[in-house]
Coordinates of C-alpha atoms in Angstrom, one line a residue:
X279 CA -5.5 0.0 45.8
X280 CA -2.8 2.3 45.3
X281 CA -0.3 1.5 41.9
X282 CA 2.4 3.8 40.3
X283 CA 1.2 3.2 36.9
X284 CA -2.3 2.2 35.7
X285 CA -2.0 0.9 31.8
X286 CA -5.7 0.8 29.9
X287 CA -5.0 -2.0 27.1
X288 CA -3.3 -5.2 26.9
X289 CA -2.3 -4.8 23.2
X290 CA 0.8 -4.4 21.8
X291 CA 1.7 -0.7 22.9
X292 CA 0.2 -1.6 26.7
X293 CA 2.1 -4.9 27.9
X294 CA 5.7 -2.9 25.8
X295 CA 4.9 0.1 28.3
X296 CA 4.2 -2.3 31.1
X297 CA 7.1 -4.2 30.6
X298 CA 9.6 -1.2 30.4
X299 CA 7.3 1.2 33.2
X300 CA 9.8 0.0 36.7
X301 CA 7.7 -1.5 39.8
X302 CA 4.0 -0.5 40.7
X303 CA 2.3 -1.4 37.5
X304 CA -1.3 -2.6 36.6
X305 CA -2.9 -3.4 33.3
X306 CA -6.0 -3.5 32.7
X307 CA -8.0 -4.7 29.5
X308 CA -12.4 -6.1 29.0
X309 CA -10.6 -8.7 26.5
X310 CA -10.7 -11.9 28.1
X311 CA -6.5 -12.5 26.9
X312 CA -4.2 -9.8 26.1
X313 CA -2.7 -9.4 22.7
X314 CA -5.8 -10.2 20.9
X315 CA -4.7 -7.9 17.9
X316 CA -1.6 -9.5 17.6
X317 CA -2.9 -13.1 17.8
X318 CA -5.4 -12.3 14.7
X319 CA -2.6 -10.5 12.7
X320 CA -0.5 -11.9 10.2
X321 CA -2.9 -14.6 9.6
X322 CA -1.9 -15.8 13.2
X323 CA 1.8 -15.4 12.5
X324 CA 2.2 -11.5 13.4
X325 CA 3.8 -9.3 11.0
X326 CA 5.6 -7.9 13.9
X327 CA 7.9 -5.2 12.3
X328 CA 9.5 -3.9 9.2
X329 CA 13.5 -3.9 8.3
X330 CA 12.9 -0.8 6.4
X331 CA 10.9 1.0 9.3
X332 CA 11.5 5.0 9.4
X333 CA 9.3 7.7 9.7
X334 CA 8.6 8.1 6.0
X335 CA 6.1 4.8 6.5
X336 CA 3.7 7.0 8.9
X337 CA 1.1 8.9 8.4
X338 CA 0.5 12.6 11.2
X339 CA -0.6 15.7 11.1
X340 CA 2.8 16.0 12.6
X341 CA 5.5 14.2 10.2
X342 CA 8.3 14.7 12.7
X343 CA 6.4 13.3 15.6
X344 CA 7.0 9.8 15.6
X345 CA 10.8 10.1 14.6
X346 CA 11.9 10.9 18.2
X347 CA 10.3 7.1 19.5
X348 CA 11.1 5.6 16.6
X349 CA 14.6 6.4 16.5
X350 CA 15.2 5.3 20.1
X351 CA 13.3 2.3 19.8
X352 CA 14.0 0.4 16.9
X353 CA 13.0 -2.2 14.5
X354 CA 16.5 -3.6 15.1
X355 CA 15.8 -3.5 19.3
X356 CA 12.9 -5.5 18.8
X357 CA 14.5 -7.9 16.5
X358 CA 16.9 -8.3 19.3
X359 CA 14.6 -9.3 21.9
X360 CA 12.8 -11.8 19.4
X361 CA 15.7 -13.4 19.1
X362 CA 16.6 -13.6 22.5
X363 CA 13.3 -15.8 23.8
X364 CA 14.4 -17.8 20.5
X365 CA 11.6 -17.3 18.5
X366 CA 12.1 -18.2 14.9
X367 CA 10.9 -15.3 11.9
X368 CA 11.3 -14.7 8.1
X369 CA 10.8 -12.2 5.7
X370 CA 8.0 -12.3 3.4
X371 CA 8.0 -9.5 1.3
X372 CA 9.5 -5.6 1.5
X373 CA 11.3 -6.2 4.9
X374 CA 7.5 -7.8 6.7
X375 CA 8.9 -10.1 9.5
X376 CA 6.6 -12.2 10.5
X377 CA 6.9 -15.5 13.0
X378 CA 7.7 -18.9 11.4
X379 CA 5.7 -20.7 14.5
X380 CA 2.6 -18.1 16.0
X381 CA 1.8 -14.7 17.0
X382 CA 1.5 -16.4 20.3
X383 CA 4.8 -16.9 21.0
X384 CA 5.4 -12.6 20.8
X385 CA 2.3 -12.5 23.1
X386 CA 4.0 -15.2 25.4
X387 CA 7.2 -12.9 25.3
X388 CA 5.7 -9.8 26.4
X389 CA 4.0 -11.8 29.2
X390 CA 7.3 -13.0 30.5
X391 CA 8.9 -9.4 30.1
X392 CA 6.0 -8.3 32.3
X393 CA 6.6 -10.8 34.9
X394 CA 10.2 -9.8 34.9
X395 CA 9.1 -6.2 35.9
X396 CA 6.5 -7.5 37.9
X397 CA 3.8 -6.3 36.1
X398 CA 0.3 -7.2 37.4
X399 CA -2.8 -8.2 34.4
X400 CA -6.5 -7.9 35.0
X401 CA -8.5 -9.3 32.4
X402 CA -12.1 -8.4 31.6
X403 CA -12.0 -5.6 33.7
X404 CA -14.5 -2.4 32.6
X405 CA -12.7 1.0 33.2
X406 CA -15.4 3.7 34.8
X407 CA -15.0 7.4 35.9
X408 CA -11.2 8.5 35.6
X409 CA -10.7 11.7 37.6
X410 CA -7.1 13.4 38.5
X411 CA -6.5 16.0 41.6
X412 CA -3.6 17.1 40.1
X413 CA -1.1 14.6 41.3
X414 CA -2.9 11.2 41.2
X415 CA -5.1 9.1 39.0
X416 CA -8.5 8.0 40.6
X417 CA -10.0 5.0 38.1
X418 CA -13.1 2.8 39.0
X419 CA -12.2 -0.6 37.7
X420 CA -15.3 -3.5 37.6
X421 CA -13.8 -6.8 37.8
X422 CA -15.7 -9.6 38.3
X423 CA -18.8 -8.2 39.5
X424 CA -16.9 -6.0 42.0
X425 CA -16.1 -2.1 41.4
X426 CA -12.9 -1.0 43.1
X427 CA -11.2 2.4 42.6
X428 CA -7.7 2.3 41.7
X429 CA -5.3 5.0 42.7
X430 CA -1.8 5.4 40.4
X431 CA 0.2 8.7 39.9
X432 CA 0.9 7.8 35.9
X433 CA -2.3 6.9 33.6
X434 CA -1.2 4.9 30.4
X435 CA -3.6 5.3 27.7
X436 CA -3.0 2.0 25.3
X437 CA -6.4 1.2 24.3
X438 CA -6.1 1.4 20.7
X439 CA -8.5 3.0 17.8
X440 CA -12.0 1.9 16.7
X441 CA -10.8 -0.5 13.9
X442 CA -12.0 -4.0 14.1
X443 CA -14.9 -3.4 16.6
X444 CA -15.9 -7.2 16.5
X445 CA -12.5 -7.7 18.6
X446 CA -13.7 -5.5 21.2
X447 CA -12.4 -2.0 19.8
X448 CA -14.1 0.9 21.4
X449 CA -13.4 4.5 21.0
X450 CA -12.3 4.6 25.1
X451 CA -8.8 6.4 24.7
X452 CA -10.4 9.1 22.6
X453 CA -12.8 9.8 25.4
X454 CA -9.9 9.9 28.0
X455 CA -7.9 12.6 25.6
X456 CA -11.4 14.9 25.4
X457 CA -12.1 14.3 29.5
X458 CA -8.9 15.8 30.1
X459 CA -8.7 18.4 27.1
X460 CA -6.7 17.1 24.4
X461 CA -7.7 17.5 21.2
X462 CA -8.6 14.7 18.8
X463 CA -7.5 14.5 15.1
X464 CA -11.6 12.8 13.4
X465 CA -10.7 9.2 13.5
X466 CA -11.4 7.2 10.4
X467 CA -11.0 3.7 8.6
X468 CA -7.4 3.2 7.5
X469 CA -5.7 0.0 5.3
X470 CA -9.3 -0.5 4.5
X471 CA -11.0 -2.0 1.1
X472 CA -12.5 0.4 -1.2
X473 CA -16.5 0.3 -2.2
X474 CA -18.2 0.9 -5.2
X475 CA -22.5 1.6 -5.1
X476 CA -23.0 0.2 -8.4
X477 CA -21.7 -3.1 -8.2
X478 CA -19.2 -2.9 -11.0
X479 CA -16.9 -5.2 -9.6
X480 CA -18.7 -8.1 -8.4
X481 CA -18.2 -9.7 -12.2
X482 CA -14.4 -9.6 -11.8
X483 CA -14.8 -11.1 -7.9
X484 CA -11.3 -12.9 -6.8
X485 CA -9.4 -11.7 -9.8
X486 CA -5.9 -10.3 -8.7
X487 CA -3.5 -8.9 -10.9
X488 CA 0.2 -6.2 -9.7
X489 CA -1.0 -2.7 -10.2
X490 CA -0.4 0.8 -9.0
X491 CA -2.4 2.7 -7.0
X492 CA -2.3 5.9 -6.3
X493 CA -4.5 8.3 -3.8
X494 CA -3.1 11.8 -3.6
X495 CA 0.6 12.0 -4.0
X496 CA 1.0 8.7 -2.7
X497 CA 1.2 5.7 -5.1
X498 CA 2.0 2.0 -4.0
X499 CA 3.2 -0.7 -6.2
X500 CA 1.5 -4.0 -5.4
X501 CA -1.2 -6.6 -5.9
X502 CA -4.7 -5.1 -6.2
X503 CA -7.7 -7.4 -5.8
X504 CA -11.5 -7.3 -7.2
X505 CA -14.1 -8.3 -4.5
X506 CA -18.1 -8.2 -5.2
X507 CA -18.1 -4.9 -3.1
X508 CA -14.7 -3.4 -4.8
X509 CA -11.5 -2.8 -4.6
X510 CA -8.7 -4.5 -2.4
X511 CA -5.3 -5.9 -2.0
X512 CA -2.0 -4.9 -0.4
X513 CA -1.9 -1.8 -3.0
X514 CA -5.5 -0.4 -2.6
X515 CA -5.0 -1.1 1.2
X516 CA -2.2 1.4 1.7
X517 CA -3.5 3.5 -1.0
X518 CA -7.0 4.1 1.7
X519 CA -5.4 5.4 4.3
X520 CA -4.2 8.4 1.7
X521 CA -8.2 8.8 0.3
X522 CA -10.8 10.6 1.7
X523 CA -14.7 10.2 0.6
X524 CA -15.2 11.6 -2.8
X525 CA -11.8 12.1 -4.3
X526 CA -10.9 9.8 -6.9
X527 CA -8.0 7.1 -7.2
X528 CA -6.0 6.2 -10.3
X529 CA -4.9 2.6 -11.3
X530 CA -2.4 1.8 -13.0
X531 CA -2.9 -2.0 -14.6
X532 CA 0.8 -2.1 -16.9
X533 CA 3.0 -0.4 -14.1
X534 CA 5.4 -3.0 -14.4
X535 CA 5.5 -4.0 -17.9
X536 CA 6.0 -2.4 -21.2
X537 CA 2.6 -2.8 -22.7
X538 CA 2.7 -1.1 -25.7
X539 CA 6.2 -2.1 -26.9
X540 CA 4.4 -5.9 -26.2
X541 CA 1.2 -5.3 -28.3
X542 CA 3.1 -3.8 -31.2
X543 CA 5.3 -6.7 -31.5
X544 CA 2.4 -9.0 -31.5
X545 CA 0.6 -6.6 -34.2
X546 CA 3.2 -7.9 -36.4
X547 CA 3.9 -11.2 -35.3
X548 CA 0.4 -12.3 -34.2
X549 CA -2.2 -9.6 -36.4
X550 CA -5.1 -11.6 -37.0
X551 CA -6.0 -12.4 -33.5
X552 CA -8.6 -10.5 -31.4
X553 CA -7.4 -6.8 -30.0
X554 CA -9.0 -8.6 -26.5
X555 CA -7.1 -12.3 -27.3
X556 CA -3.7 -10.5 -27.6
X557 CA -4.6 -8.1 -24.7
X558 CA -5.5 -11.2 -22.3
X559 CA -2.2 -12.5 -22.3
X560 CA -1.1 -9.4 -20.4
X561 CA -4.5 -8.9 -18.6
X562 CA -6.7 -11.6 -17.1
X563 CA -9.3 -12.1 -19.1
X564 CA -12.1 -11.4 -17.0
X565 CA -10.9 -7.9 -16.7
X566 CA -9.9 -7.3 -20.4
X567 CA -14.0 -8.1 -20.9
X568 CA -15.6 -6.1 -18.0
X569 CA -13.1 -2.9 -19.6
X570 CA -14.0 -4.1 -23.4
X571 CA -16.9 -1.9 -24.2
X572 CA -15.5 1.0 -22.1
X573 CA -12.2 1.1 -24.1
X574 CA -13.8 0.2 -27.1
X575 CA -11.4 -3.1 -27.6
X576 CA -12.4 -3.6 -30.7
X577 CA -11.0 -5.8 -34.1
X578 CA -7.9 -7.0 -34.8
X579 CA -4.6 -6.2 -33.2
X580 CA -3.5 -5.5 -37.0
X581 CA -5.8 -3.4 -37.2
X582 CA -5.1 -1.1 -34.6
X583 CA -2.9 2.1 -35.1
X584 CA 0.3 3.2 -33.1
X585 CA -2.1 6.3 -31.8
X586 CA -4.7 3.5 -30.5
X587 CA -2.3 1.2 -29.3
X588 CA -1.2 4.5 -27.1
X589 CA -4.4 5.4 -26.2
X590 CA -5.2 2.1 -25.0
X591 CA -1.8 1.5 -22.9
X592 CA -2.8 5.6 -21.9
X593 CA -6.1 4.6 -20.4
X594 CA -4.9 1.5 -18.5
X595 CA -1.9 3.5 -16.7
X596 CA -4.3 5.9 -15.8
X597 CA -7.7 3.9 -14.7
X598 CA -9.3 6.5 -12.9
X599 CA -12.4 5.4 -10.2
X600 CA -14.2 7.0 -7.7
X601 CA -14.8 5.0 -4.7
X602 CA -18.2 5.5 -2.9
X603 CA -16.7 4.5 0.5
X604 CA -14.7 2.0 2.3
X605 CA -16.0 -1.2 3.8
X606 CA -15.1 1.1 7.1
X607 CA -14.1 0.0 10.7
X608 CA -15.1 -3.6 10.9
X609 CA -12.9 -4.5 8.1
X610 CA -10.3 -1.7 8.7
X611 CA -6.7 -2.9 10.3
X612 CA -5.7 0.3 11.5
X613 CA -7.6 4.0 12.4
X614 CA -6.3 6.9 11.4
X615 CA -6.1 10.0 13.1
X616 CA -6.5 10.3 16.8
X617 CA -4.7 12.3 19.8
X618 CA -3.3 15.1 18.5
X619 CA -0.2 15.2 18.5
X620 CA 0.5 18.5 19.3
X621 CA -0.8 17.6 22.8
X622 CA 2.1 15.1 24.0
X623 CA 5.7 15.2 24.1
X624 CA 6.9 13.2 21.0
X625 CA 10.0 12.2 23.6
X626 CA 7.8 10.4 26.1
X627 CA 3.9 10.4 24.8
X628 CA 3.0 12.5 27.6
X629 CA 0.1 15.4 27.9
X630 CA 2.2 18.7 28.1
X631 CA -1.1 19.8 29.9
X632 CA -1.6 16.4 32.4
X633 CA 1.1 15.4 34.3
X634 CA 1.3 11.8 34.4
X635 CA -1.1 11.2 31.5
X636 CA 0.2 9.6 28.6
X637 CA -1.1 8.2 25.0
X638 CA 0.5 5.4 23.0
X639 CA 0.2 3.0 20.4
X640 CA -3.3 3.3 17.9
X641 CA -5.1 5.9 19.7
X642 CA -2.4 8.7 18.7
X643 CA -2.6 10.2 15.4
X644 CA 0.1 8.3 14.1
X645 CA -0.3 5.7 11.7
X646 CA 1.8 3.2 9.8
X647 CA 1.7 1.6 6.4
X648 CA 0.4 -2.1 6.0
X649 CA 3.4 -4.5 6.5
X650 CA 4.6 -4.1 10.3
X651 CA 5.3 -0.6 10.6
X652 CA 2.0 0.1 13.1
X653 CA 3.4 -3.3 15.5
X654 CA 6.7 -0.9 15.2
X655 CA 5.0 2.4 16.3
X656 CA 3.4 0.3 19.3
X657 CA 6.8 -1.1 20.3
X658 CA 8.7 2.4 20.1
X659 CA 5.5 4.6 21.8
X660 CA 4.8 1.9 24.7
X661 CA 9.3 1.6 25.5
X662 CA 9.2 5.4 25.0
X663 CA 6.2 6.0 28.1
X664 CA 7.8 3.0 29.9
X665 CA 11.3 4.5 29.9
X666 CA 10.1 8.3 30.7
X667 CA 7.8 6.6 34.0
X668 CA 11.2 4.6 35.2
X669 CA 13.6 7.0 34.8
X670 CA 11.2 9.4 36.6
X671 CA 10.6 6.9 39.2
X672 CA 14.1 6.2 39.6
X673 CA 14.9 10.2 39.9
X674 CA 12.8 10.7 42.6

C-alpha cells in the first residue's frame, strides 16, 4: 500500500500534521481512539493552549529552536480554529484555556480537519521494521492480525515521550531517531511530583498553601501541595522539569506576604499568645507544627526579638530540601529531553540527514511549562511538518 505520508501517533502533534500534510496520508496509532492524551488532560476539559505562549515557556538544549514553529503557528491560529467548529473555552488561570464542555470536542475537531484533507486512521495498529532506500519509507504495520508493509516517501514521527506509560506511552520515536542516526537528548520525568525517602511529609498530607519554588535559576510562584510521598502542586510541578537528582530546591512559604512586618505588629498587639498560635494565622497549622522543633518556634510572640523574628521569616523564604527523586514517568505529564534538536530543521521538523523523516510534538527535545504551552508546541510542530510536506507536494 503505497501513501505519501505515513504519521506514527494519533495525538495531538500527529492528527495537526495529518490534517495540514495535503492528499496521501495515513496515521497510524496501537491506542484504540486517537487523542487519548488530550481526552485525559485538563481533567477532561483540555488545557489546550496558553495566551501568553512564547518561547521563554520552553525548555531545549536549543532555546531558539522552537521560536521558528511557534511564531508561524500560533496560540492565536489555534484559537481561531476553536472558535470556528464553535467550541466554547475560558481562562482559568495565567492565560490556561481550557474547554467549557470536553476535551472531546478538540479531538472531534481534528477528526473533522482530517477528513477535510482526507486523511485515513488506523487504530490499534503495531508499527514493525521501518527501513528507507533513500527515497521511500518501507513500514510493516499489524493490524488486526494481519502484517502489511506500507510504502510512503515522508515518515512523521508523532509518537510522543515515555510519560504516562499506563496510556500506552512507549519510547518508539526515540528508537526511530537512533535507527536512522539522530542523536537523542536522555529523556526524563518532567512536571512531575517531587519524593522524599524519609517520609517527612506524609504528616502534612493534602495541606496546600501559595509558595515559591525555585530549582536552578528558575523559580515559579504558585500553590505547592504536601502528599504522603512529598512535594506537589502547580509550583513544584514546573519547578521538576528545572531539577535534576541530587540538587536541592528552595521554598519560599511567605513569597507573597509581608511576614515579618505582620508578626511584629502582632508582638505588640497580640504578645501573649503562642510564637506557633500567631504564626498559624499566616501558616496552616499543620505545617507551623511539622517545622516547630526545626525552627525552634518557641514562647511567646512578645518574647521574640526583631533578630528572631528575621531569622524566622529568613528561614521560611528560604526552605531548603533535597528531594530523593520524582514519582517518575507514570505520574509525569510531560518528558523532557528527546531528539536532538540539532538534527532537524527548526523551520519544518525535518532530519537534515533523512529526507523525508521528520519529528514532532513530545518526542523532540522541546518541552513546555505546565498550563497549555506543550498542546501549543504540538499544534505549531505538527502545522509546521504538515505545511513543509504540502508545499513540497504541491512544488513538485
Amino acid at each position: 500500500m503505497d501513501f505519501e505520508t505515513l504519521i506514527i501517533g494519533a495525538g495531538a502533534a500527529g492528527m495537526m500534521c495529518a490534517a495540514h500534510a495535503g492528499p496521501g496520508v495515513l496515521v497510524v496509532d496501537h491506542a484504540k481512539a486517537p487523542g487519548e492524551k488530550i481526552r485525559i488532560s485538563g481533567g477532561g476539559r483540555c488545557n489546550f493552549t496558553n495566551l501568553h505562549a512564547s518561547p521563554q515557556n520552553f525548555i531545549s538544549q536549543n532555546k531558539h529552536f522552537c521560536k521558528s514553529a511557534l511564531g508561524r503557528y500560533t496560540q492565536w491560529d489555534f484559537i481561531e480554529l476553536v472558535d470556528q467548529y464553535g467550541i466554547a473555552w475560558h481562562e482559568k488561570t495565567l492565560g490556561q484555556l481550557f474547554c467549557d464542555n470536553s476535551a472531546k470536542d478538540i479531538i472531534a475537531m481534528l477528526r473533522a480537519e482530517m477528513d477535510k484533507a482526507g486523511a485515513q486512521l488506523w487504530l490499534q495498529t503495531d508499527v514493525g521494521k521501518i527501513a528507507h532506500d533513500g527515497s521511500t519509507f518501507t513500514v510493516a504495520l499489524t493490524r488486526e492480525g494481519r502484517t502489511r508493509t506500507v510504502t510512503a516517501r515522508n515518515l512523521v514521527v508523532a509518537c510522543g515521550g515515555k510519560s504516562i506509560p499506563k496510556m500506552g506511552a512507549t519510547g518508539l520515536g526515540y528508537q526511530i531517531a537512533e535507527q536512522f542516526g539522530l542523536p537523542v537528548i536522555t529523556p526524563r520525568p518532567g512536571l512531575v511530583p517531587l519524593t522524599f525517602s524519609d517520609d517527612k511529609f506524609k504528616p502534612l498530607a493534602g495541606v496546600a498553601i501559595p509558595a515559591r519554588v525555585s530549582a536552578g535559576n528558575t523559580s515559579f510562584d504558585e500553590a505547592i501541595l504536601f502528599t504522603h510521598r512529598g512535594l506537589s502542586g502547580p509550583a513544584v510541578l514546573q519547578a521538576s522539569s528545572y531539577w535534576h537528582e541530587g540538587e536541592t530546591i528552595r521554598v519560599n512559604l511567605v513569597a507573597s506576604s509581608d511576614l515579618l512586618a505582620d508578626l511584629q505588629h502582632q508582638r505588640q498587639s497580640e504578645g501573649r499568645k503562642a510564637l506557633t498560635t500567631a504564626l498559624s494565622q499566616h501558616l496552616p497549622g499543620r505545617l507551623v507544627d511539622h517545622i516547630r522543633t526545626e525552627l525552634a518556634l518557641d514562647g511567646n510572640i512578645a518574647d521574640q526579638s526583631d533578630a528572631k523574628l528575621t531569622a524566622l521569616c529568613d528561614a521560611l523564604a528560604d526552605w531548603t530540601l533535597r528531594p530523593a527523586g520524582s514519582e517518575g514517568y507514570r505520574t509525569a505529564e510531560v518528558t523532557l529531553g528527546g531528539v536532538d534538536t540539532d538534527a532537524l530543521s527548526s523551520k519544518t521538523m525535518e532530519a537534515k540527514r533523512v529526507a523525508g523523516l521528520f519529528f514532532i510534538g513530545e518526542c523532540v527535545d522541546v518541552t513546555g511549562w505546565l498550563g497549555g504551552y506543550n498542546f501549543q508546541w504540538a499544534w505549531s510542530s505538527g502545522w509546521a511538518s504538515g505545511k513543509a510536506i504540502a508545499d513540497r507536494q504541491a512544488g513538485s
